[in-house]
PDB file of C-alpha atoms in Angstrom:
ATOM      1  CA  UNK R  62      -3.754 -14.442 -19.364  1.00 45.00           C
ATOM      2  CA  UNK R  63      -5.013 -11.573 -21.024  1.00 53.00           C
ATOM      3  CA  UNK R  64      -6.380  -9.649 -18.112  1.00 68.00           C
ATOM      4  CA  UNK R  65      -4.222  -8.007 -16.198  1.00 81.00           C
ATOM      5  CA  UNK R  66      -4.098  -5.619 -14.396  1.00 86.00           C
ATOM      6  CA  UNK R  67      -1.612  -2.063 -15.202  1.00 88.00           C
ATOM      7  CA  UNK R  68       1.806  -2.364 -13.540  1.00 88.00           C
ATOM      8  CA  UNK R  69       4.412   0.557 -12.949  1.00 89.00           C
ATOM      9  CA  UNK R  70       7.466   0.114 -12.110  1.00 86.00           C
ATOM     10  CA  UNK R  71       8.825   2.594 -12.457  1.00 86.00           C
ATOM     11  CA  UNK R  72       7.844   6.526 -12.469  1.00 86.00           C
ATOM     12  CA  UNK R  73       8.609   6.863 -15.891  1.00 86.00           C
ATOM     13  CA  UNK R  74       6.111   4.687 -16.551  1.00 88.00           C
ATOM     14  CA  UNK R  75       3.043   6.034 -14.432  1.00 84.00           C
ATOM     15  CA  UNK R  76       3.880   9.476 -15.776  1.00 83.00           C
ATOM     16  CA  UNK R  77       3.578   8.220 -18.927  1.00 83.00           C
ATOM     17  CA  UNK R  78       0.551   6.136 -18.810  1.00 79.00           C
ATOM     18  CA  UNK R  79      -1.294   8.980 -16.806  1.00 74.00           C
ATOM     19  CA  UNK R  80       0.408  11.579 -19.431  1.00 73.00           C
ATOM     20  CA  UNK R  81       1.791  14.151 -16.387  1.00 78.00           C
ATOM     21  CA  UNK R  82       5.663  15.094 -17.326  1.00 82.00           C
ATOM     22  CA  UNK R  83       8.174  13.650 -15.473  1.00 86.00           C
ATOM     23  CA  UNK R  84      10.065  14.485 -11.970  1.00 91.00           C
ATOM     24  CA  UNK R  85      12.717  16.056 -11.786  1.00 91.00           C
ATOM     25  CA  UNK R  86      13.967  13.700  -8.850  1.00 94.00           C
ATOM     26  CA  UNK R  87      14.300  10.006  -9.517  1.00 92.00           C
ATOM     27  CA  UNK R  88      11.906   8.293  -6.342  1.00 94.00           C
ATOM     28  CA  UNK R  89      10.089  11.399  -5.687  1.00 96.00           C
ATOM     29  CA  UNK R  90       7.399  13.608  -6.514  1.00 95.00           C
ATOM     30  CA  UNK R  91       5.192  16.008  -4.690  1.00 95.00           C
ATOM     31  CA  UNK R  92       1.951  17.869  -6.191  1.00 92.00           C
ATOM     32  CA  UNK R  93      -1.617  19.742  -5.470  1.00 90.00           C
ATOM     33  CA  UNK R  94      -3.805  18.028  -7.259  1.00 83.00           C
ATOM     34  CA  UNK R  95      -6.831  19.262  -8.768  1.00 76.00           C
ATOM     35  CA  UNK R  96      -7.993  16.943 -10.931  1.00 61.00           C
ATOM     36  CA  UNK R  97      -7.718  13.268 -11.665  1.00 55.00           C
ATOM     37  CA  UNK R  98      -4.622  13.315 -13.627  1.00 51.00           C
ATOM     38  CA  UNK R  99      -6.441  12.531 -16.921  1.00 48.00           C
ATOM     39  CA  UNK R 100      -9.813  10.861 -16.585  1.00 55.00           C
ATOM     40  CA  UNK R 101     -12.530  12.866 -17.167  1.00 58.00           C
ATOM     41  CA  UNK R 102     -14.546  10.437 -15.654  1.00 63.00           C
ATOM     42  CA  UNK R 103     -13.608  10.758 -12.710  1.00 73.00           C
ATOM     43  CA  UNK R 104     -13.404   6.949 -12.860  1.00 80.00           C
ATOM     44  CA  UNK R 105      -8.976   5.997 -11.996  1.00 81.00           C
ATOM     45  CA  UNK R 106      -9.362   2.098 -13.413  1.00 85.00           C
ATOM     46  CA  UNK R 107      -7.418  -0.421 -11.481  1.00 88.00           C
ATOM     47  CA  UNK R 108      -4.289  -0.371 -11.698  1.00 89.00           C
ATOM     48  CA  UNK R 109      -0.763  -0.993  -9.474  1.00 87.00           C
ATOM     49  CA  UNK R 110       2.398   1.320  -8.372  1.00 87.00           C
ATOM     50  CA  UNK R 111       5.315   0.105  -7.140  1.00 87.00           C
ATOM     51  CA  UNK R 112       6.095   3.128  -4.359  1.00 90.00           C
ATOM     52  CA  UNK R 113       4.471   5.221  -1.165  1.00 92.00           C
ATOM     53  CA  UNK R 114       1.185   7.410  -2.050  1.00 91.00           C
ATOM     54  CA  UNK R 115       0.965   9.695   0.818  1.00 94.00           C
ATOM     55  CA  UNK R 116      -2.156  11.389  -0.262  1.00 92.00           C
ATOM     56  CA  UNK R 117      -4.568  14.842   1.835  1.00 95.00           C
ATOM     57  CA  UNK R 118      -8.206  15.457   0.607  1.00 93.00           C
ATOM     58  CA  UNK R 119      -8.812  18.609   1.310  1.00 94.00           C
ATOM     59  CA  UNK R 120     -12.038  18.875  -1.212  1.00 91.00           C
ATOM     60  CA  UNK R 121     -13.778  15.771  -2.710  1.00 89.00           C
ATOM     61  CA  UNK R 122     -15.704  12.725  -2.134  1.00 88.00           C
ATOM     62  CA  UNK R 123     -16.344  10.023  -3.552  1.00 88.00           C
ATOM     63  CA  UNK R 124     -15.311   5.776  -3.898  1.00 87.00           C
ATOM     64  CA  UNK R 125     -11.734   5.211  -2.763  1.00 86.00           C
ATOM     65  CA  UNK R 126     -10.087   1.222  -3.175  1.00 86.00           C
ATOM     66  CA  UNK R 127      -7.354   0.211  -1.810  1.00 85.00           C
ATOM     67  CA  UNK R 128      -6.052  -2.968  -1.644  1.00 80.00           C
ATOM     68  CA  UNK R 129      -9.134  -5.154   0.161  1.00 75.00           C
ATOM     69  CA  UNK R 130     -10.721  -1.641   1.956  1.00 79.00           C
ATOM     70  CA  UNK R 131     -13.445   0.298   0.079  1.00 81.00           C
ATOM     71  CA  UNK R 132     -14.758   3.348   1.539  1.00 83.00           C
ATOM     72  CA  UNK R 133     -16.909   6.000   0.991  1.00 84.00           C
ATOM     73  CA  UNK R 134     -14.383   8.947   1.969  1.00 86.00           C
ATOM     74  CA  UNK R 135     -15.025  12.355   2.102  1.00 89.00           C
ATOM     75  CA  UNK R 136     -12.807  15.755   2.662  1.00 92.00           C
ATOM     76  CA  UNK R 137     -10.810  16.228   4.930  1.00 94.00           C
ATOM     77  CA  UNK R 138      -8.730  13.272   5.268  1.00 92.00           C
ATOM     78  CA  UNK R 139      -5.569  10.968   4.999  1.00 93.00           C
ATOM     79  CA  UNK R 140      -4.910   8.144   3.035  1.00 88.00           C
ATOM     80  CA  UNK R 141      -1.974   6.194   1.745  1.00 88.00           C
ATOM     81  CA  UNK R 142      -1.114   3.812  -0.872  1.00 86.00           C
ATOM     82  CA  UNK R 143       1.519   1.348  -0.475  1.00 85.00           C
ATOM     83  CA  UNK R 144       3.239  -0.838  -2.606  1.00 86.00           C
ATOM     84  CA  UNK R 145       1.702  -3.135  -4.773  1.00 81.00           C
ATOM     85  CA  UNK R 146      -1.487  -3.338  -3.365  1.00 84.00           C
ATOM     86  CA  UNK R 147      -4.506  -2.670  -6.267  1.00 86.00           C
ATOM     87  CA  UNK R 148      -5.718   0.802  -6.654  1.00 87.00           C
ATOM     88  CA  UNK R 149      -8.750   2.633  -7.744  1.00 87.00           C
ATOM     89  CA  UNK R 150     -11.272   5.348  -7.398  1.00 86.00           C
ATOM     90  CA  UNK R 151     -14.934   6.985  -8.304  1.00 86.00           C
ATOM     91  CA  UNK R 152     -15.405  10.113  -7.434  1.00 83.00           C
ATOM     92  CA  UNK R 153     -18.572  12.035  -7.012  1.00 81.00           C
ATOM     93  CA  UNK R 154     -17.641  15.489  -9.037  1.00 78.00           C
ATOM     94  CA  UNK R 155     -14.758  17.449 -10.520  1.00 77.00           C
ATOM     95  CA  UNK R 156     -14.238  19.858  -7.211  1.00 81.00           C
ATOM     96  CA  UNK R 157     -10.979  17.974  -5.799  1.00 86.00           C
ATOM     97  CA  UNK R 158      -8.101  19.015  -4.252  1.00 89.00           C
ATOM     98  CA  UNK R 159      -5.535  16.411  -3.209  1.00 91.00           C
ATOM     99  CA  UNK R 160      -1.788  16.582  -2.099  1.00 95.00           C
ATOM    100  CA  UNK R 161       0.620  13.719  -3.109  1.00 94.00           C
ATOM    101  CA  UNK R 162       3.569  12.712  -1.608  1.00 96.00           C
ATOM    102  CA  UNK R 163       4.523   9.713  -3.816  1.00 95.00           C
ATOM    103  CA  UNK R 164       8.269   7.792  -3.115  1.00 96.00           C
ATOM    104  CA  UNK R 165       9.839   4.993  -4.037  1.00 93.00           C
ATOM    105  CA  UNK R 166      13.065   2.577  -2.844  1.00 91.00           C
ATOM    106  CA  UNK R 167      15.294   4.598  -4.199  1.00 92.00           C
ATOM    107  CA  UNK R 168      14.483   7.723  -2.528  1.00 95.00           C
ATOM    108  CA  UNK R 169      13.510   5.752   0.497  1.00 94.00           C
ATOM    109  CA  UNK R 170      16.860   4.028   0.089  1.00 93.00           C
ATOM    110  CA  UNK R 171      18.950   7.129   0.503  1.00 94.00           C
ATOM    111  CA  UNK R 172      17.683   7.872   4.022  1.00 95.00           C
ATOM    112  CA  UNK R 173      18.421   6.042   6.466  1.00 92.00           C
ATOM    113  CA  UNK R 174      16.283   7.601   9.297  1.00 93.00           C
ATOM    114  CA  UNK R 175      12.854   8.183   6.984  1.00 94.00           C
ATOM    115  CA  UNK R 176      13.593   4.637   5.470  1.00 90.00           C
ATOM    116  CA  UNK R 177      13.202   3.254   9.283  1.00 88.00           C
ATOM    117  CA  UNK R 178      10.412   4.920  10.549  1.00 90.00           C
ATOM    118  CA  UNK R 179       9.165   3.345   7.390  1.00 88.00           C
ATOM    119  CA  UNK R 180       9.432  -0.102   8.209  1.00 82.00           C
ATOM    120  CA  UNK R 181       8.257  -0.232  11.426  1.00 78.00           C
ATOM    121  CA  UNK R 182       5.370   2.905  11.108  1.00 83.00           C
ATOM    122  CA  UNK R 183       2.236  -0.019  10.706  1.00 76.00           C
ATOM    123  CA  UNK R 184       0.132   2.556   9.084  1.00 81.00           C
ATOM    124  CA  UNK R 185       3.013   2.111   5.953  1.00 80.00           C
ATOM    125  CA  UNK R 186       1.712  -1.726   5.714  1.00 71.00           C
ATOM    126  CA  UNK R 187      -1.537  -2.775   3.219  1.00 59.00           C
ATOM    127  CA  UNK R 188      -3.215  -4.472   6.167  1.00 58.00           C
ATOM    128  CA  UNK R 189      -3.221  -1.429   8.428  1.00 60.00           C
ATOM    129  CA  UNK R 190      -3.173   1.464   5.584  1.00 68.00           C
ATOM    130  CA  UNK R 191      -6.945   2.779   6.488  1.00 75.00           C
ATOM    131  CA  UNK R 192      -8.511   6.080   5.512  1.00 84.00           C
ATOM    132  CA  UNK R 193      -8.403   8.428   8.488  1.00 87.00           C
ATOM    133  CA  UNK R 194     -11.064  10.842   8.436  1.00 88.00           C
ATOM    134  CA  UNK R 195      -9.400  14.118  10.256  1.00 92.00           C
ATOM    135  CA  UNK R 196     -10.916  17.954  11.618  1.00 92.00           C
ATOM    136  CA  UNK R 197     -10.270  20.340   9.361  1.00 93.00           C
ATOM    137  CA  UNK R 198      -7.237  22.191  12.000  1.00 94.00           C
ATOM    138  CA  UNK R 199      -5.709  19.380  12.612  1.00 94.00           C
ATOM    139  CA  UNK R 200      -5.343  18.827   8.143  1.00 96.00           C
ATOM    140  CA  UNK R 201      -4.404  22.483   8.406  1.00 95.00           C
ATOM    141  CA  UNK R 202      -1.626  21.421  10.635  1.00 96.00           C
ATOM    142  CA  UNK R 203      -0.339  19.171   7.674  1.00 97.00           C
ATOM    143  CA  UNK R 204      -0.978  21.735   4.939  1.00 97.00           C
ATOM    144  CA  UNK R 205       1.955  23.878   6.387  1.00 97.00           C
ATOM    145  CA  UNK R 206       4.628  21.127   6.433  1.00 97.00           C
ATOM    146  CA  UNK R 207       3.351  20.001   2.852  1.00 98.00           C
ATOM    147  CA  UNK R 208       3.762  23.596   1.506  1.00 97.00           C
ATOM    148  CA  UNK R 209       6.773  23.567   2.774  1.00 97.00           C
ATOM    149  CA  UNK R 210       7.883  20.804   1.293  1.00 98.00           C
ATOM    150  CA  UNK R 211       5.749  21.289  -2.255  1.00 97.00           C
ATOM    151  CA  UNK R 212       7.660  24.553  -1.904  1.00 97.00           C
ATOM    152  CA  UNK R 213      11.038  23.521  -1.447  1.00 97.00           C
ATOM    153  CA  UNK R 214      10.285  21.261  -4.730  1.00 97.00           C
ATOM    154  CA  UNK R 215       9.351  23.389  -6.871  1.00 96.00           C
ATOM    155  CA  UNK R 216      12.214  25.682  -6.275  1.00 96.00           C
ATOM    156  CA  UNK R 217      15.406  24.685  -8.326  1.00 94.00           C
ATOM    157  CA  UNK R 218      18.067  22.396  -7.506  1.00 94.00           C
ATOM    158  CA  UNK R 219      20.673  22.867  -5.283  1.00 94.00           C
ATOM    159  CA  UNK R 220      23.153  19.932  -2.846  1.00 94.00           C
ATOM    160  CA  UNK R 221      21.293  20.270   0.119  1.00 96.00           C
ATOM    161  CA  UNK R 222      17.459  20.001  -1.373  1.00 96.00           C
ATOM    162  CA  UNK R 223      17.091  16.301  -1.314  1.00 96.00           C
ATOM    163  CA  UNK R 224      18.035  16.332   2.319  1.00 96.00           C
ATOM    164  CA  UNK R 225      15.987  18.995   3.362  1.00 97.00           C
ATOM    165  CA  UNK R 226      12.680  17.153   1.837  1.00 98.00           C
ATOM    166  CA  UNK R 227      13.655  14.425   3.347  1.00 97.00           C
ATOM    167  CA  UNK R 228      14.071  15.506   6.398  1.00 97.00           C
ATOM    168  CA  UNK R 229      10.336  17.673   5.918  1.00 98.00           C
ATOM    169  CA  UNK R 230       8.557  14.643   4.744  1.00 98.00           C
ATOM    170  CA  UNK R 231       9.642  12.656   7.996  1.00 97.00           C
ATOM    171  CA  UNK R 232       8.054  15.404   9.925  1.00 97.00           C
ATOM    172  CA  UNK R 233       5.665  14.808   7.270  1.00 97.00           C
ATOM    173  CA  UNK R 234       4.931  11.565   8.352  1.00 96.00           C
ATOM    174  CA  UNK R 235       5.573  11.989  12.239  1.00 95.00           C
ATOM    175  CA  UNK R 236       2.541  14.325  11.986  1.00 95.00           C
ATOM    176  CA  UNK R 237       0.066  11.763  10.544  1.00 94.00           C
ATOM    177  CA  UNK R 238       1.516   9.232  13.090  1.00 91.00           C
ATOM    178  CA  UNK R 239       0.308  11.282  15.432  1.00 91.00           C
ATOM    179  CA  UNK R 240      -2.750  11.511  14.155  1.00 91.00           C
ATOM    180  CA  UNK R 241      -2.888   7.579  13.036  1.00 88.00           C
ATOM    181  CA  UNK R 242      -2.096   6.736  16.909  1.00 85.00           C
ATOM    182  CA  UNK R 243      -4.342   9.360  17.693  1.00 86.00           C
ATOM    183  CA  UNK R 244      -7.618   7.967  15.787  1.00 80.00           C
ATOM    184  CA  UNK R 245      -6.788   4.170  15.951  1.00 72.00           C
ATOM    185  CA  UNK R 246      -9.100   1.720  17.861  1.00 55.00           C
ATOM    186  CA  UNK R 247      -5.619  -0.308  18.380  1.00 45.00           C
ATOM    187  CA  UNK R 248      -5.124  -0.401  22.402  1.00 38.00           C
ATOM    188  CA  UNK R 249      -1.204   0.229  23.714  1.00 45.00           C
ATOM    189  CA  UNK R 250      -0.672  -3.060  24.306  1.00 43.00           C
ATOM    190  CA  UNK R 251      -1.276  -4.425  20.628  1.00 44.00           C
ATOM    191  CA  UNK R 252       0.566  -1.534  19.496  1.00 45.00           C
ATOM    192  CA  UNK R 253       3.834  -2.583  22.095  1.00 45.00           C
ATOM    193  CA  UNK R 254       3.368  -6.062  21.368  1.00 44.00           C
ATOM    194  CA  UNK R 255       4.043  -5.657  17.403  1.00 44.00           C
ATOM    195  CA  UNK R 256       7.402  -3.747  18.689  1.00 44.00           C
ATOM    196  CA  UNK R 257       8.871  -7.255  19.820  1.00 45.00           C
ATOM    197  CA  UNK R 258       9.167  -9.208  16.565  1.00 48.00           C
ATOM    198  CA  UNK R 259      12.587  -9.368  15.718  1.00 55.00           C
ATOM    199  CA  UNK R 260      14.356  -8.551  12.427  1.00 69.00           C
ATOM    200  CA  UNK R 261      13.608 -11.914  10.755  1.00 77.00           C
ATOM    201  CA  UNK R 262      10.344 -12.268  11.429  1.00 81.00           C
ATOM    202  CA  UNK R 263       9.932  -8.527   9.848  1.00 79.00           C
ATOM    203  CA  UNK R 264      12.149  -9.587   7.215  1.00 79.00           C
ATOM    204  CA  UNK R 265      10.401 -12.532   6.413  1.00 85.00           C
ATOM    205  CA  UNK R 266       6.521 -10.377   6.369  1.00 80.00           C
ATOM    206  CA  UNK R 267       8.641  -7.280   4.440  1.00 77.00           C
ATOM    207  CA  UNK R 268       8.778 -10.232   2.081  1.00 79.00           C
ATOM    208  CA  UNK R 269       5.761 -11.987   2.115  1.00 80.00           C
ATOM    209  CA  UNK R 270       4.328  -9.022   1.478  1.00 72.00           C
ATOM    210  CA  UNK R 271       6.604  -7.554  -1.635  1.00 69.00           C
ATOM    211  CA  UNK R 272       7.157 -11.021  -3.094  1.00 62.00           C
ATOM    212  CA  UNK R 273       3.309 -12.311  -2.960  1.00 54.00           C
ATOM    213  CA  UNK R 274       2.432  -9.437  -5.165  1.00 52.00           C
ATOM    214  CA  UNK R 275       4.067 -10.750  -8.294  1.00 52.00           C
ATOM    215  CA  UNK R 276       2.176 -11.883 -10.810  1.00 48.00           C
ATOM    216  CA  UNK R 277       4.490 -14.531 -11.830  1.00 46.00           C
ATOM    217  CA  UNK R 278       4.094 -18.416 -11.114  1.00 47.00           C
ATOM    218  CA  UNK R 279       5.712 -19.188  -7.661  1.00 54.00           C
ATOM    219  CA  UNK R 280       5.002 -21.681  -5.922  1.00 62.00           C
ATOM    220  CA  UNK R 281       5.113 -19.786  -2.475  1.00 67.00           C
ATOM    221  CA  UNK R 282       6.288 -21.830   0.767  1.00 80.00           C
ATOM    222  CA  UNK R 283       7.610 -21.527   3.598  1.00 85.00           C
ATOM    223  CA  UNK R 284      11.839 -23.538   2.317  1.00 86.00           C
ATOM    224  CA  UNK R 285      11.352 -21.147  -0.736  1.00 84.00           C
ATOM    225  CA  UNK R 286      11.468 -17.459   2.612  1.00 86.00           C
ATOM    226  CA  UNK R 287      13.957 -19.371   4.997  1.00 83.00           C
ATOM    227  CA  UNK R 288      15.576 -20.244   1.369  1.00 82.00           C
ATOM    228  CA  UNK R 289      15.622 -16.687   0.551  1.00 81.00           C
ATOM    229  CA  UNK R 290      16.583 -15.668   4.221  1.00 82.00           C
ATOM    230  CA  UNK R 291      19.174 -17.725   4.341  1.00 76.00           C
ATOM    231  CA  UNK R 292      18.266 -20.123   7.521  1.00 79.00           C
ATOM    232  CA  UNK R 293      16.630 -23.293   8.080  1.00 79.00           C
ATOM    233  CA  UNK R 294      12.793 -23.748   7.529  1.00 82.00           C
ATOM    234  CA  UNK R 295      12.343 -25.085  10.553  1.00 82.00           C
ATOM    235  CA  UNK R 296      14.075 -21.794  12.615  1.00 81.00           C
ATOM    236  CA  UNK R 297      11.784 -19.593  11.062  1.00 85.00           C
ATOM    237  CA  UNK R 298       8.330 -21.166  10.934  1.00 85.00           C
ATOM    238  CA  UNK R 299       9.503 -21.734  14.863  1.00 85.00           C
ATOM    239  CA  UNK R 300      10.384 -17.451  15.257  1.00 83.00           C
ATOM    240  CA  UNK R 301       6.768 -16.586  13.545  1.00 87.00           C
ATOM    241  CA  UNK R 302       5.437 -19.044  15.915  1.00 86.00           C
ATOM    242  CA  UNK R 303       6.608 -17.625  19.157  1.00 83.00           C
ATOM    243  CA  UNK R 304       6.710 -13.787  17.661  1.00 80.00           C
ATOM    244  CA  UNK R 305       3.954 -13.194  15.876  1.00 83.00           C
ATOM    245  CA  UNK R 306       1.426 -15.890  17.025  1.00 84.00           C
ATOM    246  CA  UNK R 307       1.070 -17.845  13.685  1.00 86.00           C
ATOM    247  CA  UNK R 308       2.651 -20.177  12.200  1.00 85.00           C
ATOM    248  CA  UNK R 309       4.453 -19.746   8.870  1.00 85.00           C
ATOM    249  CA  UNK R 310       1.016 -21.498   6.615  1.00 87.00           C
ATOM    250  CA  UNK R 311      -1.260 -18.749   8.528  1.00 88.00           C
ATOM    251  CA  UNK R 312       1.068 -16.428   6.910  1.00 87.00           C
ATOM    252  CA  UNK R 313       1.010 -17.243   3.757  1.00 88.00           C
ATOM    253  CA  UNK R 314      -2.449 -18.001   3.990  1.00 90.00           C
ATOM    254  CA  UNK R 315      -3.318 -15.423   4.934  1.00 87.00           C
ATOM    255  CA  UNK R 316      -1.873 -12.915   2.119  1.00 86.00           C
ATOM    256  CA  UNK R 317      -3.318 -15.731  -0.028  1.00 88.00           C
ATOM    257  CA  UNK R 318      -6.384 -14.701   0.729  1.00 91.00           C
ATOM    258  CA  UNK R 319      -6.041 -10.941   0.756  1.00 86.00           C
ATOM    259  CA  UNK R 320      -4.720 -11.021  -3.059  1.00 86.00           C
ATOM    260  CA  UNK R 321      -7.629 -12.859  -3.895  1.00 91.00           C
ATOM    261  CA  UNK R 322     -10.008 -10.825  -2.059  1.00 90.00           C
ATOM    262  CA  UNK R 323      -8.613  -7.835  -3.766  1.00 88.00           C
ATOM    263  CA  UNK R 324      -8.740  -8.829  -7.470  1.00 90.00           C
ATOM    264  CA  UNK R 325     -12.239 -10.579  -6.366  1.00 92.00           C
ATOM    265  CA  UNK R 326     -13.371  -6.852  -5.576  1.00 89.00           C
ATOM    266  CA  UNK R 327     -11.481  -4.741  -8.146  1.00 88.00           C
ATOM    267  CA  UNK R 328     -11.456  -6.756 -11.545  1.00 89.00           C
ATOM    268  CA  UNK R 329     -14.066  -8.438 -13.059  1.00 88.00           C
ATOM    269  CA  UNK R 330     -11.153 -11.593 -13.688  1.00 91.00           C
ATOM    270  CA  UNK R 331     -12.832 -14.888 -14.011  1.00 93.00           C
ATOM    271  CA  UNK R 332     -12.590 -16.953 -10.679  1.00 94.00           C
ATOM    272  CA  UNK R 333     -10.504 -19.388 -13.433  1.00 93.00           C
ATOM    273  CA  UNK R 334      -7.811 -16.716 -14.068  1.00 92.00           C
ATOM    274  CA  UNK R 335      -7.402 -15.287 -10.722  1.00 92.00           C
ATOM    275  CA  UNK R 336      -6.905 -19.058  -9.132  1.00 91.00           C
ATOM    276  CA  UNK R 337      -3.746 -19.272 -12.316  1.00 89.00           C
ATOM    277  CA  UNK R 338      -2.769 -15.455 -10.708  1.00 87.00           C
ATOM    278  CA  UNK R 339      -2.743 -17.211  -7.353  1.00 88.00           C
ATOM    279  CA  UNK R 340      -0.314 -20.159  -8.637  1.00 86.00           C
ATOM    280  CA  UNK R 341      -3.131 -22.836  -8.510  1.00 90.00           C
ATOM    281  CA  UNK R 342      -2.849 -25.190 -11.147  1.00 87.00           C
ATOM    282  CA  UNK R 343      -6.788 -26.157 -10.867  1.00 91.00           C
ATOM    283  CA  UNK R 344      -9.390 -23.612 -10.500  1.00 92.00           C
ATOM    284  CA  UNK R 345     -10.726 -25.939  -8.352  1.00 94.00           C
ATOM    285  CA  UNK R 346      -7.874 -26.428  -5.697  1.00 94.00           C
ATOM    286  CA  UNK R 347      -8.426 -22.031  -5.296  1.00 93.00           C
ATOM    287  CA  UNK R 348     -12.294 -22.240  -4.483  1.00 95.00           C
ATOM    288  CA  UNK R 349     -12.032 -25.012  -2.315  1.00 94.00           C
ATOM    289  CA  UNK R 350      -8.747 -23.226  -0.332  1.00 94.00           C
ATOM    290  CA  UNK R 351     -10.529 -19.988  -0.597  1.00 92.00           C
ATOM    291  CA  UNK R 352     -13.912 -21.467   0.878  1.00 94.00           C
ATOM    292  CA  UNK R 353     -11.885 -22.969   3.624  1.00 94.00           C
ATOM    293  CA  UNK R 354     -10.353 -19.848   4.414  1.00 93.00           C
ATOM    294  CA  UNK R 355     -13.124 -17.650   3.853  1.00 93.00           C
ATOM    295  CA  UNK R 356     -16.654 -20.263   4.999  1.00 93.00           C
ATOM    296  CA  UNK R 357     -17.505 -18.290   1.695  1.00 94.00           C
ATOM    297  CA  UNK R 358     -16.748 -19.751  -2.117  1.00 95.00           C
ATOM    298  CA  UNK R 359     -14.860 -16.731  -4.570  1.00 94.00           C
ATOM    299  CA  UNK R 360     -18.390 -16.482  -6.314  1.00 94.00           C
ATOM    300  CA  UNK R 361     -20.130 -15.796  -3.203  1.00 93.00           C
ATOM    301  CA  UNK R 362     -17.698 -13.642  -2.147  1.00 92.00           C
ATOM    302  CA  UNK R 363     -17.615 -11.904  -4.879  1.00 91.00           C
ATOM    303  CA  UNK R 364     -21.685 -11.671  -4.917  1.00 88.00           C
ATOM    304  CA  UNK R 365     -21.483  -9.755  -1.570  1.00 85.00           C
ATOM    305  CA  UNK R 366     -19.381  -7.504  -2.576  1.00 73.00           C
TER     306      UNK R 366
END
């Protein structure tokens, strides 16, 4: 396939593509951005990366797209770009101020408290990372913590620099969680139910999120994931059904539809190209699957969008 969404698997690849200087810390980047990198047209075309990008929009307005969601976002707001999601945006003008923290697994894996927080906070999951429009005083509170992180990032590196920044980033995320809980429409019952899912189901959902983003011709099924988790397929299926209320097939189908809709919304790939990327041998099979799941064809969905 000639058409591909650029996928930046490392910081170096991303910074090289947007003509930015590389970060002095592997797996961590902090910046105050007053422009959209090197895009004078105010449009950032679709791309993917393997990091968590947490952004505070202090000034600016535009159409933001991350995965399936699309929103005309206006400052002050928070939004997160999780790993492996297609991202693009179109800003109204160049009056932009955006504070950004970008971290990837290299940094996260070295700081266990931060890693645990990210793994259990639903806002960092692809289907929950919709933006939050907040009040000016709430943004001011977040900026205070961000400034501490930014100042430490800009200083000459010391032996404890990474630990200090990791701790400050954890506080930053905890404050974002407070706002997420405040603005979220979820009720306490739903939140408490999500905490009952055990580690096996969580590991499956994490693998599903990570692996299903790759554009490799792998036939994803319950046996594939059971093998990676070293359990029997029937045991994994029963655990998922009992703890999430959905069968393994329902989870797999939902992720496939999520990826299909994202490609239909954010790219001009043909239906045939998308079918190939999602491992369908025939485009007709993809069309039938999509219509069965959504009650409309891929072309109808794209036209309505």
